[in-house]
Coordinates of C-alpha atoms and ligand atoms in Angstrom, one line a residue:
X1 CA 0.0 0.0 0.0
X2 CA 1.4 3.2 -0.8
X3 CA 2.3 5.8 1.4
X4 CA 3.2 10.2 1.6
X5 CA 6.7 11.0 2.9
X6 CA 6.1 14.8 3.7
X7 CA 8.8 17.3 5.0
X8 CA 6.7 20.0 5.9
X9 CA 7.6 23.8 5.9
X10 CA 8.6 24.6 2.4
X11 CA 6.7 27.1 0.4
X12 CA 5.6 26.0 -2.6
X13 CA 5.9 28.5 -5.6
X14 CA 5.2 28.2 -9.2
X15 CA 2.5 27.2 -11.9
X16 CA 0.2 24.3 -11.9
X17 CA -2.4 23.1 -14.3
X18 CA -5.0 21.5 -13.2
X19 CA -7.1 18.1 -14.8
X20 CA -10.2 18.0 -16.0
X21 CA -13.2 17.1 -12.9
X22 CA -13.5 13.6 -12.0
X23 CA -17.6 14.3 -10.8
X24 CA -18.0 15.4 -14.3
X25 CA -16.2 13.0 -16.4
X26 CA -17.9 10.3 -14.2
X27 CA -21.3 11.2 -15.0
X28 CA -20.5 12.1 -18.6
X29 CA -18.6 8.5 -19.0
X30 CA -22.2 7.1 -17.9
X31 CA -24.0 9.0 -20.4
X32 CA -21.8 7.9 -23.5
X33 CA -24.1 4.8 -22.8
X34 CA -27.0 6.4 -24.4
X35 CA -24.9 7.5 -27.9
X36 CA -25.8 5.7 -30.7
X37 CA -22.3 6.7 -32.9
X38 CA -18.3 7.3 -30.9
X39 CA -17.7 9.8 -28.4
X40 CA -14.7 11.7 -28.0
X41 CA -14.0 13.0 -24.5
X42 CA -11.1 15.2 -23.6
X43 CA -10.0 16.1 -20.2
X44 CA -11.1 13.1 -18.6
X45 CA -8.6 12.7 -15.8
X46 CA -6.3 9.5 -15.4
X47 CA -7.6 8.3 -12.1
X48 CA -8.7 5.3 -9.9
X49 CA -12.3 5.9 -10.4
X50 CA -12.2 7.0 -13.8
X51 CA -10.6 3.6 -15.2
X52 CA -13.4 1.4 -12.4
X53 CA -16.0 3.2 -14.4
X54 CA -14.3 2.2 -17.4
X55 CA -14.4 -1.5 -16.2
X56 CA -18.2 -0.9 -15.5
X57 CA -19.2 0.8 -18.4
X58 CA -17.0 -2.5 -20.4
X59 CA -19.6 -4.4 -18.7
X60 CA -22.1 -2.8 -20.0
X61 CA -21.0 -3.2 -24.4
X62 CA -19.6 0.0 -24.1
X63 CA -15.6 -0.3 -25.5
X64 CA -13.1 2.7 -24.1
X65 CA -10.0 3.5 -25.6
X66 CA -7.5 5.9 -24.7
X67 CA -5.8 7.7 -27.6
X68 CA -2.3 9.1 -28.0
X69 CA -3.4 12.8 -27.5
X70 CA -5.3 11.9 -24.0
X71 CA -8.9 11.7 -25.0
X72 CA -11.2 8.8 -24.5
X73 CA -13.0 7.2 -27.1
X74 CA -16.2 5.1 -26.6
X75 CA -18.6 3.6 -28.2
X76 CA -21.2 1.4 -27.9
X77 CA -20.8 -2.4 -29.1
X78 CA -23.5 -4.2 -27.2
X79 CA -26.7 -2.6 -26.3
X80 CA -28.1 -5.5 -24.1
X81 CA -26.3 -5.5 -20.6
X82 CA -28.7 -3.7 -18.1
X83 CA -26.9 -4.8 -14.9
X84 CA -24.0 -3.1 -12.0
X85 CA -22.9 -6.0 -10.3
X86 CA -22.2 -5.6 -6.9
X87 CA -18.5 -6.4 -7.2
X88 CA -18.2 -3.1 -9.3
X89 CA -20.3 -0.9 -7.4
X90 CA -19.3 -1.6 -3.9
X91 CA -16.1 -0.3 -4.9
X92 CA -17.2 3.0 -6.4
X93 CA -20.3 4.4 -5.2
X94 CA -20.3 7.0 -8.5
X95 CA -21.3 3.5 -10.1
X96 CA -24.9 4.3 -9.1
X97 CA -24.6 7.1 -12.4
X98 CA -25.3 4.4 -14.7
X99 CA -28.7 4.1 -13.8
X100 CA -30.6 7.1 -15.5
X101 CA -28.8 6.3 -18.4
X102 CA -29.8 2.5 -18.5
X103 CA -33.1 3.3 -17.7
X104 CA -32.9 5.9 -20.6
X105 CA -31.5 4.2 -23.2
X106 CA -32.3 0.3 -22.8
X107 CA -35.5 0.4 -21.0
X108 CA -34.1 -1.5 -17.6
X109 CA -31.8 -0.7 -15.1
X110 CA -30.2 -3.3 -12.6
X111 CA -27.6 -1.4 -9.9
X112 CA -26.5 -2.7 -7.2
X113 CA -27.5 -0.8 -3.9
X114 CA -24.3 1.5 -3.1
X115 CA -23.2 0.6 0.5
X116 CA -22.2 3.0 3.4
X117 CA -19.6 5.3 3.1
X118 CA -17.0 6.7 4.9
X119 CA -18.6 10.7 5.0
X120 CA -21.8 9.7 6.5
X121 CA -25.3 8.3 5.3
X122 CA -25.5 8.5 1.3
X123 CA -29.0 7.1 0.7
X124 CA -30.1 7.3 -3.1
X125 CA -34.1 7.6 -2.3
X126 CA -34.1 10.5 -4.5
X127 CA -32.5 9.2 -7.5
X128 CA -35.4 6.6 -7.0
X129 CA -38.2 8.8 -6.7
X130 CA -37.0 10.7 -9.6
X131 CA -37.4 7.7 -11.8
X132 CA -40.2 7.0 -10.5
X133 CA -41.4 10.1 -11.5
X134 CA -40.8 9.4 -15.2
X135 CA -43.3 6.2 -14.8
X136 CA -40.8 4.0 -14.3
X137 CA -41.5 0.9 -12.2
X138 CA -38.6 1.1 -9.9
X139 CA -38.1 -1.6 -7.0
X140 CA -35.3 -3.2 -4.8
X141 CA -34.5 -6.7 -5.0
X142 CA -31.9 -8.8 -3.8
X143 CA -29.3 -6.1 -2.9
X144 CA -30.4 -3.9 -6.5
X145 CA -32.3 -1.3 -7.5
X146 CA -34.8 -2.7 -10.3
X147 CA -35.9 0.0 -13.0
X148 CA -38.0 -0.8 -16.0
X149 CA -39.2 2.2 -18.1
X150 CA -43.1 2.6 -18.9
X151 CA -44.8 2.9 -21.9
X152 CA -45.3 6.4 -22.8
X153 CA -47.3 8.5 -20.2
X154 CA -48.4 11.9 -19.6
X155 CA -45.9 15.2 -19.2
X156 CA -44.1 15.0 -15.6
X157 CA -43.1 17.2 -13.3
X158 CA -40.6 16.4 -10.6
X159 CA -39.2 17.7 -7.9
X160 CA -35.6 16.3 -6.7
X161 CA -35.0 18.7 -3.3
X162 CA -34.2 17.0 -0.5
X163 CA -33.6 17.3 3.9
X164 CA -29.8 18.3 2.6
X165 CA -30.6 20.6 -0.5
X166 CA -30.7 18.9 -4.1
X167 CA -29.1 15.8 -5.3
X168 CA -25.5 15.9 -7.7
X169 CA -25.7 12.6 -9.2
X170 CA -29.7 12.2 -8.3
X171 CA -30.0 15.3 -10.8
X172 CA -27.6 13.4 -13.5
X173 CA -29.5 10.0 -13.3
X174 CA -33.2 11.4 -13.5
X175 CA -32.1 14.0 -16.4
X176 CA -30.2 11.7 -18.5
X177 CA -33.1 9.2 -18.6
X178 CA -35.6 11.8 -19.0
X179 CA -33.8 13.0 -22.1
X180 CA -34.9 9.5 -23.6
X181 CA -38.4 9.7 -22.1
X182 CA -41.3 11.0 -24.4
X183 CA -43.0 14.0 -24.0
X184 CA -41.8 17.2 -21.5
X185 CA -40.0 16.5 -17.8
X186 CA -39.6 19.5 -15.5
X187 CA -37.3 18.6 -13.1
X188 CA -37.4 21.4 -10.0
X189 CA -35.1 21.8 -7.5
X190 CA -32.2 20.7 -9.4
X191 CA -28.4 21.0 -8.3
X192 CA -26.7 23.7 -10.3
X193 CA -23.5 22.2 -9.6
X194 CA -20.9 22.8 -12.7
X195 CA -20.6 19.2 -13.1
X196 CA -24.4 18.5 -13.7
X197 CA -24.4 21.7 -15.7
X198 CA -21.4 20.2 -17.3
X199 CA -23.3 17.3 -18.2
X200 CA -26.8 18.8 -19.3
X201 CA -24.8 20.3 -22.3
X202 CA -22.7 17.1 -23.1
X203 CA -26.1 15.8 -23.4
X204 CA -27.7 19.0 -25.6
X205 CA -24.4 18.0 -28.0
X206 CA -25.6 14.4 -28.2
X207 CA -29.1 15.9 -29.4
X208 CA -30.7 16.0 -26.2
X209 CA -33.5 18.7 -25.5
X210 CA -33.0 20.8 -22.3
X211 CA -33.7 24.3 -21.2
X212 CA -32.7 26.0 -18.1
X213 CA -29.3 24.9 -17.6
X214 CA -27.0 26.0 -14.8
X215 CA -30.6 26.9 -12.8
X216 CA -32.6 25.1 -10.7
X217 CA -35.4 24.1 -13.0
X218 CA -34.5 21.9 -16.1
X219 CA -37.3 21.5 -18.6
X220 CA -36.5 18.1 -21.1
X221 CA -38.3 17.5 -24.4
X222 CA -37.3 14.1 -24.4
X223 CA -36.5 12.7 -27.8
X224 CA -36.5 9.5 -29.8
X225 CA -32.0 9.0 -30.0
X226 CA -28.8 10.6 -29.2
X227 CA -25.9 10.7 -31.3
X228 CA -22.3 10.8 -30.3
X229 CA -20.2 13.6 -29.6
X230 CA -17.4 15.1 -29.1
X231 CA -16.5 17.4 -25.5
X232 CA -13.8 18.5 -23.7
X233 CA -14.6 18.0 -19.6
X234 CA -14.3 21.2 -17.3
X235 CA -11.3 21.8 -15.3
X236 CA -12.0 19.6 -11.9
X237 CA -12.6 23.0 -9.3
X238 CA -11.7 20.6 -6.2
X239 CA -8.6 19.9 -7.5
X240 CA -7.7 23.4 -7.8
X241 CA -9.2 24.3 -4.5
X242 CA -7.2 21.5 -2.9
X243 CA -3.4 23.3 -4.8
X244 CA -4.6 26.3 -3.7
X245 CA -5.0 25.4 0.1
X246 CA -1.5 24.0 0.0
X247 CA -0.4 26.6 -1.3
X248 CA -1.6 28.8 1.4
X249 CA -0.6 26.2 4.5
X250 CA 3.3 27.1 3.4
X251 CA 2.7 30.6 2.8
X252 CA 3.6 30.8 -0.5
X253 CA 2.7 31.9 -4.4
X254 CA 1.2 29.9 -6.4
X255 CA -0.5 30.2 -9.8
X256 CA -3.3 27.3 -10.9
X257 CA -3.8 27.5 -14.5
X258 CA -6.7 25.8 -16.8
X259 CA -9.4 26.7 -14.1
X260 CA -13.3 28.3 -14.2
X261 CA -12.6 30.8 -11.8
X262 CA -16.1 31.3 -11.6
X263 CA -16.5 27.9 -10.6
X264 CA -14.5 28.8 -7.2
X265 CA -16.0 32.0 -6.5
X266 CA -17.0 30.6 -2.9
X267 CA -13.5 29.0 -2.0
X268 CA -11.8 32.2 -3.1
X269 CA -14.3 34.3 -1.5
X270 CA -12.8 32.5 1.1
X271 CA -9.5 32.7 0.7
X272 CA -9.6 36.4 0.5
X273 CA -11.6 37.0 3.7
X274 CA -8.8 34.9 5.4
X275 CA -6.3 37.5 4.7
X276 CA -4.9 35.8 1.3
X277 CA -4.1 37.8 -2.0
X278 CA -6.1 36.6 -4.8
X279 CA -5.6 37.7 -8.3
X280 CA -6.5 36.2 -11.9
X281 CA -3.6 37.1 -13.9
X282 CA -5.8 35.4 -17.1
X283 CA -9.4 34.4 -17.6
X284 CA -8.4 30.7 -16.7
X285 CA -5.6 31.4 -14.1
X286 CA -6.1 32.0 -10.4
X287 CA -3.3 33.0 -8.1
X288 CA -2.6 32.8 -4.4
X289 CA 0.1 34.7 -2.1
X290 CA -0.2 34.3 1.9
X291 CA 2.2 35.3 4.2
X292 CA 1.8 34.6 8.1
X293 CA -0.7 32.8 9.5
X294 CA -4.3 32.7 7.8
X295 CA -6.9 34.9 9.8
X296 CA -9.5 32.5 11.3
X297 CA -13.3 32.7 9.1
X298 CA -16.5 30.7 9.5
X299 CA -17.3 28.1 6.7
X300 CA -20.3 26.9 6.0
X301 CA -20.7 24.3 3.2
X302 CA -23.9 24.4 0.8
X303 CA -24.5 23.1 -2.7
X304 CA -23.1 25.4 -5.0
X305 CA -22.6 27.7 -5.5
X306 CA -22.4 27.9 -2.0
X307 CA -18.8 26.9 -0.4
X308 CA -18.2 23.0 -1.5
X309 CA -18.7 19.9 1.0
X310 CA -15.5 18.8 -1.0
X311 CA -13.2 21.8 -0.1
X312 CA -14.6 21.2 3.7
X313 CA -11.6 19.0 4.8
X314 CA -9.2 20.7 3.3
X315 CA -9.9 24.9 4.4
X316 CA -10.6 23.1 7.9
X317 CA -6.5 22.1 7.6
X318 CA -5.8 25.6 6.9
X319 CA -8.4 27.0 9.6
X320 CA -6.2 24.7 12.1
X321 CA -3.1 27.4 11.8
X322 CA -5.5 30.5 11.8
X323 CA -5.0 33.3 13.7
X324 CA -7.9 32.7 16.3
X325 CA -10.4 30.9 16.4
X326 CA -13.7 29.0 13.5
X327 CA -16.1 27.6 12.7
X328 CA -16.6 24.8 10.1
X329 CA -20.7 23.6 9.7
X330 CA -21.2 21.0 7.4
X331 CA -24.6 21.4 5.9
X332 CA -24.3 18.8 3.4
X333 CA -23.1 15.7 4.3
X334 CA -23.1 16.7 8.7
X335 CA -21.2 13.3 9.7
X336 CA -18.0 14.4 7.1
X337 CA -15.3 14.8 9.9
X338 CA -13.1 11.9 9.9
X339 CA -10.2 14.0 9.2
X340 CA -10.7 16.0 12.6
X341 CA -9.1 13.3 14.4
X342 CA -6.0 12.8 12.2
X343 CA -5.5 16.4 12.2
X344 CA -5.7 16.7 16.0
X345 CA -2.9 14.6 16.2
X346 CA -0.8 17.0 14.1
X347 CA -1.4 19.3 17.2
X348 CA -4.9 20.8 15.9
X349 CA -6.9 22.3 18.4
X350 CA -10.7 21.0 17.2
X351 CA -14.0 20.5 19.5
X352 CA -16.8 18.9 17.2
X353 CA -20.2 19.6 18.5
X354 CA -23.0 18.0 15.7
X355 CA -22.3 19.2 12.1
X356 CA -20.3 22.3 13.9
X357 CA -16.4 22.1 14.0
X358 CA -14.5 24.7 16.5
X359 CA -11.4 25.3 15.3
X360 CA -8.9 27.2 17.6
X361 CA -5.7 28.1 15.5
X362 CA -2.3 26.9 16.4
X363 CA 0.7 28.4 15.6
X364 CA 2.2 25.3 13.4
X365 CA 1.1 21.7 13.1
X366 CA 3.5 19.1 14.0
X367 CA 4.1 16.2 11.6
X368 CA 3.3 12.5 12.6
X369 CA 2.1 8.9 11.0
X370 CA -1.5 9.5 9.8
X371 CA -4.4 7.6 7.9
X372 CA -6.1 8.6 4.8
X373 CA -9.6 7.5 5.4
X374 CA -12.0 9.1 2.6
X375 CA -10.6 10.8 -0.8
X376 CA -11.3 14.7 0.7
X377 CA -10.3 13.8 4.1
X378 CA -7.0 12.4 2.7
X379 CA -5.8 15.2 0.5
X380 CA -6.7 17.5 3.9
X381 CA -3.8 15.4 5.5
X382 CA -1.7 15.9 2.9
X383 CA -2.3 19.9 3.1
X384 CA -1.5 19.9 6.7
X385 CA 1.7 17.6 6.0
X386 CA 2.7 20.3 3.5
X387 CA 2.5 23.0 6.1
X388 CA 3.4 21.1 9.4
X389 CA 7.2 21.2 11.2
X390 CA 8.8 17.7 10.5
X391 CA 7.8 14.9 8.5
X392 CA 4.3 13.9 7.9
X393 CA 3.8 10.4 6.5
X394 CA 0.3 9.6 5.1
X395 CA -0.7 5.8 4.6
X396 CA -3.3 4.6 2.5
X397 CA -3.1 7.0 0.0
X398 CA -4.9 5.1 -2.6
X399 CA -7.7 6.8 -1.2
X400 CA -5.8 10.2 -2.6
X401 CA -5.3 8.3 -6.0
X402 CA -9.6 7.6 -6.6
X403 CA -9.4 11.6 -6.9
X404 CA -6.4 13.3 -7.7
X405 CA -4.1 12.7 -10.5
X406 CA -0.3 12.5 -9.7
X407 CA -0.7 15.0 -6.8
X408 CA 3.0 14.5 -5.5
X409 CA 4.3 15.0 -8.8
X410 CA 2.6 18.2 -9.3
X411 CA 3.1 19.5 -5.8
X412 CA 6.8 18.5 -6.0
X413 CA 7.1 20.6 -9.2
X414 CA 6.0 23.4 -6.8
X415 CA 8.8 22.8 -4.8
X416 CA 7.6 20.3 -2.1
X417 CA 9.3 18.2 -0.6
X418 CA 6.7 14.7 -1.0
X419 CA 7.5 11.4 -1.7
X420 CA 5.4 8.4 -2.4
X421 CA 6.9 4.9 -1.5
X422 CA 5.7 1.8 -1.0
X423 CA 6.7 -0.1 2.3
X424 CA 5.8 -3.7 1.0
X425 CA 7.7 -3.6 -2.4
X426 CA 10.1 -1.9 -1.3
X427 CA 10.6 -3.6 2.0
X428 CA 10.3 -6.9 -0.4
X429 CA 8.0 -8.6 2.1
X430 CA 4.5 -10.0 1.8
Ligands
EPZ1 C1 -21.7 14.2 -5.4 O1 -22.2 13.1 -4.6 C2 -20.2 14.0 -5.5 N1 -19.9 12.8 -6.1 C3 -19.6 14.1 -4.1 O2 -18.2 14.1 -4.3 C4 -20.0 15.5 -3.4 O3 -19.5 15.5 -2.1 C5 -21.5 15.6 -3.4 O4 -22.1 15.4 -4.8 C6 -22.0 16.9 -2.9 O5 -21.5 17.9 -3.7 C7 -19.9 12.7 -7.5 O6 -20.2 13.6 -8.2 C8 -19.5 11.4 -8.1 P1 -25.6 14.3 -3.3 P2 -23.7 12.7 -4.5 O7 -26.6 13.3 -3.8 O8 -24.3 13.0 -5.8 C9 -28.5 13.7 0.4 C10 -15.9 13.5 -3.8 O9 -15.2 13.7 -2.7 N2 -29.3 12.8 -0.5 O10 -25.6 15.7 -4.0 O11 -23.8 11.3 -4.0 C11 -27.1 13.2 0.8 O12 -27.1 12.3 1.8 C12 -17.4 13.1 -3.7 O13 -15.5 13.7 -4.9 C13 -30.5 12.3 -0.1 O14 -31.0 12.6 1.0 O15 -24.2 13.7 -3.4 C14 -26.4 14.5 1.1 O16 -26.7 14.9 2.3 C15 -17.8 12.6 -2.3 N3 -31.1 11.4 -0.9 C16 -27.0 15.5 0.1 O17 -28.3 14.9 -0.3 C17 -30.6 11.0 -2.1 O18 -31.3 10.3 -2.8 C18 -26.2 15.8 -1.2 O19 -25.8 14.5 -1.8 C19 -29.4 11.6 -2.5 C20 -28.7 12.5 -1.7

């Protein structure tokens, strides 16, 4: 199993570009299901998650191939397969995307019921009631969800809010299968997040119907095929969140190019309230400087464009060396602390109280043996490594790998000092 080597305490400095967003390209992967010529996808990242949706969507008659210039080419060789085995989707809950599409586009979905997680309760009832919605006949049996499409019935409307706000990848399964379904869908209280946004017009350039992107109300005239198409993935704004915040730990300047900027304005609201400089030296660069310690700022995370439940972890790291004391509230997912303990043992000073985290800054973080746990909570570690006195070493970083591409390689171009290495190779035992 692989593990970080960190020497904390150097500032990193420099450009970075970031890849394109695995919570797009996963969705979007799902949807190239429904295309009845190839797809060309650019900017789909290189990453653990990306390659088991690969293995899923191969399950599924639908070939993948990686060309020379980094795009991904699908296409569809065998329209029959309807089923997520368990084996697949108990290792990726993002699995669960394939089921609007299937529904859509073959008439019957079979998915395995995604398990628990590590951030907290991740139930999919909404995903179901959206189908549902559509006419399907949707049921669970023997560990998977059961869909079977209607014959055509009147126009719909559906509403997808739920106790936490609206659902990412509910949003994704109910409108890709409603762009298959005949006659008009409003779908209200959708998430606006870039990546289902991102996704609504990958669909519109397969042929698909749908007005109202980037808002909460989508209206779909469903229609009879979709063709292929070609798309280039938007830049992945956790990623560039996540540089960012290690940038700031070490107090230094850094530069993340290839970004929406306006898909960070929360996080760099942020930033800039905490004292940071911010600039955009070009429409797709953002840029960071910080000197001293951070002031302290209350977070609270929302779905977008309010701050992001995926940036949560990794501010909270930062928030730890603040100058006084914050607040973190976690208003999306309110059991996604499991990096407060790892960090308290790094010297952080945090008293947890519900979805509220207390965070009374420290001067500096001391470096220690920790755990990744879940992907957000991992690369947090990894922030705090950057920043902490001493040497930080981070196990279980596969974790790290299911999200981020090659994140020591482009942190060490930045000047930091982390290594990965791998104790059981390298050790030549078991
Ligand atoms: C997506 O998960 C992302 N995953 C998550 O990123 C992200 O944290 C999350 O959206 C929120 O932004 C992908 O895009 C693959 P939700 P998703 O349905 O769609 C509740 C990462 O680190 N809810 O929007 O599964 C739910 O419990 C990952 O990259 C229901 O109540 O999240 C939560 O409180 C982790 N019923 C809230 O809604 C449902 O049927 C938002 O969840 C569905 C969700």
């Amino acid at each position: 199993m692989d593990r970080f080597l960190i020497q904390g305490g150097v500032p990193l400095a420099g450009r970075v570009r970031v890849a394109g967003a695995k919570n797009a390209a996963l969705p979007i992967l799902a949807a190239t299901l429904m295309a009845e010529g190839p797809c060309r996808l650019d900017g789909v990242p290189d990453l653990r998650d990306i390659r088991t949706m690969l293995d899923l969507l191969g399950l599924l008659g639908v070939r993948a191939e990686r060309q020379g210039d980094g795009s991904l080419v699908t296409e569809v060789v065998d329209r029959t397969p309807c089923r997520a085995p368990y084996e697949l989707v108990k290792t990726m809950r993002a699995s669960i995307c394939v089921l609007g599409p299937l529904l859509g586009a073959r008439g019957r979905a079979e998915v395995s019921f995604p398990g628990g997680c590590q951030i907290g309760p991740r139930p999919v009832d909404l995903h179901l009631k959206g189908l549902a919605g559509l006419g399907a006949t949707v049921r669970v049996e023997g560990g998977y969800i059961v869909a079977q499409a209607a014959a055509r019935g009147p126009d719909r409307e559906i509403y997808l809010g739920g106790p936490f706000g609206p659902t990412v990848t509910g949003t994704a399964n109910v409108l890709c299968a409603a762009v298959l379904t005949p006659g008009t869908t409003v779908l209200q209280a959708a998430a606006m997040e870039p990546e289902v946004t991102d996704l609504a017009r990958f669909l519109c350039a397969m042929g698909a119907r749908i007005a109202g992107i980037g808002g909460p109300t989508l209206v779909v005239e469903g229609v009879t095929g979709l063709r292929g198409a070609a798309w280039r993935v938007i830049p992945d704004r956790i990623e560039a969140g996540t540089l960012l915040t290690a940038a700031v730990m070490t107090g230094g300047d850094v530069t993340v190019t290839g970004v929406d900027p306006q898909a960070l304005t929360a996080p760099l609201d942020l930033l800039a309230r905490m004292g940071v400089t911010v600039g955009r030296p070009a429409p797709d660069e953002v840029r960071v400087a910080a000197t001293g310690r951070p002031h302290p700022a209350d977070v609270v995370t929302l779905p977008y464009p309010g701050f992001p439940t995926d940036l949560q972890a990794q501010f909270m790291a930062l928030l730890c060396v603040a100058a006084g004391n914050s607040f973190v509230t976690e208003k999306v997912y309110p059991e996604r602390f499991i990096h407060v303990a790892e960090l308290q043992r790094m010297g952080a000073r945090i008293r947890k109280e519900g979805p509220t985290a207390m965070v009374e800054g420290v001067a500096e973080l001391s470096g220690c043996p920790v755990m990744a746990s879940d992907l957000r909570a991992s690369a947090a570690l990894v922030v705090a490594g950057l920043g902490a006195r001493g040497e930080t070493v981070v196990d279980r970083v596969y974790h790290i790998d299911r999200g981020y591409e090659a994140i020591e390689v482009k942190l060490r171009a930045l000047g930091a000092r982390i290594a990965r290495e791998n104790p059981v190779r390298e050790g030549g035992g078991g």
